[in-house]
Amino acid sequence: NLVRTVKPVGFDIEHWPEPPPIFDLVRTLGGIAEEEMYRTFNMGIGFALVVAPTGADAVRERLEQAGLMVHVLGRAFEDAERTIRMRPKGLLGRRGRFAAA
C-alpha cells in the first residue's frame, strides 16, 4: 500500500515486474477485475522503499549485494490526493480505488 507514507505524495509507476502466476489464478478463479487485484494485493511486490533520487543507486547496490531482488518502479511526487499512476497497466488510483486511466 503505497499511500501509507507520512508525507502527502503520489507515485508515478513506470515499471512493474510481471506478477507471479498465483495472482492470475486468483483473478481468474475469483472473477476479480484487474483494478481490484492491484488495489487488494501487492501483486508480487513484497516491500517498497521510497528513496531520494541522489541515494537510489547506492541503496539499490547495497540491497543487491545482500542478495535481494530490486526493481525501480518509478518516482514519488508531492500530491495531497496521493494519486498512483500505474502506467504499465493503464490504471489511475485515488481514494483507495483504481480505474482505467
Tab-separated table of C-alpha atoms in Angstrom:
chain	number	residue	atom	x	y	z
A	1	ASN	CA	0.000	0.000	0.000
A	2	LEU	CA	1.995	2.904	-1.316
A	3	VAL	CA	-0.226	5.611	0.147
A	4	ARG	CA	0.813	4.889	3.750
A	5	THR	CA	3.562	7.486	3.609
A	6	VAL	CA	3.940	10.218	6.219
A	7	LYS	CA	4.150	12.970	3.615
A	8	PRO	CA	1.333	13.507	1.096
A	9	VAL	CA	2.864	12.050	-2.046
A	10	GLY	CA	1.658	10.314	-5.150
A	11	PHE	CA	3.508	7.792	-7.267
A	12	ASP	CA	4.196	7.594	-10.972
A	13	ILE	CA	4.805	3.892	-11.578
A	14	GLU	CA	6.734	3.417	-14.813
A	15	HIS	CA	7.743	-0.248	-14.395
A	16	TRP	CA	6.049	-3.185	-12.693
A	17	PRO	CA	7.575	-6.644	-12.834
A	18	GLU	CA	5.382	-9.489	-14.029
A	19	PRO	CA	3.317	-10.708	-11.046
A	20	PRO	CA	3.777	-14.340	-10.000
A	21	PRO	CA	1.299	-16.739	-11.691
A	22	ILE	CA	-0.721	-17.228	-8.488
A	23	PHE	CA	-2.232	-13.765	-8.928
A	24	ASP	CA	-3.580	-14.627	-12.376
A	25	LEU	CA	-5.082	-17.815	-10.939
A	26	VAL	CA	-6.782	-15.867	-8.116
A	27	ARG	CA	-8.077	-13.274	-10.597
A	28	THR	CA	-9.429	-15.903	-12.989
A	29	LEU	CA	-10.997	-18.249	-10.429
A	30	GLY	CA	-12.415	-15.381	-8.391
A	31	GLY	CA	-13.671	-13.387	-11.348
A	32	ILE	CA	-11.818	-10.378	-9.958
A	33	ALA	CA	-11.193	-7.284	-12.082
A	34	GLU	CA	-7.563	-6.343	-12.633
A	35	GLU	CA	-8.164	-2.970	-10.947
A	36	GLU	CA	-9.336	-4.757	-7.795
A	37	MET	CA	-6.345	-7.107	-7.873
A	38	TYR	CA	-3.958	-4.132	-7.791
A	39	ARG	CA	-5.968	-2.429	-5.052
A	40	THR	CA	-6.137	-5.505	-2.828
A	41	PHE	CA	-2.914	-7.429	-3.391
A	42	ASN	CA	0.745	-6.500	-3.616
A	43	MET	CA	0.980	-8.332	-6.957
A	44	GLY	CA	4.445	-9.639	-6.122
A	45	ILE	CA	5.981	-6.503	-4.632
A	46	GLY	CA	6.646	-7.519	-1.078
A	47	PHE	CA	8.272	-4.358	0.206
A	48	ALA	CA	8.801	-0.881	-1.229
A	49	LEU	CA	11.310	1.783	-0.274
A	50	VAL	CA	10.951	5.432	-1.196
A	51	VAL	CA	14.459	6.790	-1.646
A	52	ALA	CA	15.729	10.223	-2.677
A	53	PRO	CA	16.993	10.144	-6.277
A	54	THR	CA	20.513	11.033	-5.140
A	55	GLY	CA	20.712	7.892	-3.000
A	56	ALA	CA	18.816	5.441	-5.191
A	57	ASP	CA	21.842	3.857	-6.879
A	58	ALA	CA	23.672	3.304	-3.588
A	59	VAL	CA	20.600	1.776	-1.933
A	60	ARG	CA	19.962	-0.485	-4.919
A	61	GLU	CA	23.582	-1.658	-4.960
A	62	ARG	CA	23.575	-2.418	-1.242
A	63	LEU	CA	20.302	-4.381	-1.441
A	64	GLU	CA	21.509	-6.392	-4.421
A	65	GLN	CA	24.774	-7.158	-2.612
A	66	ALA	CA	22.620	-8.545	0.218
A	67	GLY	CA	21.029	-10.921	-2.294
A	68	LEU	CA	17.704	-9.103	-2.658
A	69	MET	CA	15.854	-8.620	-5.939
A	70	VAL	CA	15.416	-4.908	-6.638
A	71	HIS	CA	13.032	-3.194	-9.060
A	72	VAL	CA	12.903	0.552	-9.607
A	73	LEU	CA	9.171	1.118	-10.016
A	74	GLY	CA	9.004	4.850	-10.674
A	75	ARG	CA	9.079	8.099	-8.774
A	76	ALA	CA	7.231	9.881	-5.989
A	77	PHE	CA	5.865	13.413	-6.307
A	78	GLU	CA	4.073	15.838	-3.979
A	79	ASP	CA	0.339	15.157	-4.182
A	80	ALA	CA	-2.273	15.805	-1.490
A	81	GLU	CA	-4.625	13.338	-3.233
A	82	ARG	CA	-1.990	10.565	-3.108
A	83	THR	CA	-2.561	9.599	-6.735
A	84	ILE	CA	-0.977	6.425	-8.065
A	85	ARG	CA	-0.397	6.332	-11.825
A	86	MET	CA	0.194	2.709	-12.817
A	87	ARG	CA	1.388	3.352	-16.373
A	88	PRO	CA	2.172	-0.289	-17.325
A	89	LYS	CA	-1.441	-1.293	-16.590
A	90	GLY	CA	-3.144	1.958	-17.618
A	91	LEU	CA	-4.590	2.437	-14.117
A	92	LEU	CA	-5.083	5.541	-12.009
A	93	GLY	CA	-5.557	5.172	-8.256
A	94	ARG	CA	-7.185	7.667	-5.919
A	95	ARG	CA	-9.005	7.324	-2.582
A	96	GLY	CA	-8.370	3.589	-2.366
A	97	ARG	CA	-9.691	2.728	-5.845
A	98	PHE	CA	-8.118	2.037	-9.205
A	99	ALA	CA	-9.796	2.817	-12.506
A	100	ALA	CA	-8.705	2.851	-16.126
A	101	ALA	CA	-6.616	5.949	-16.769
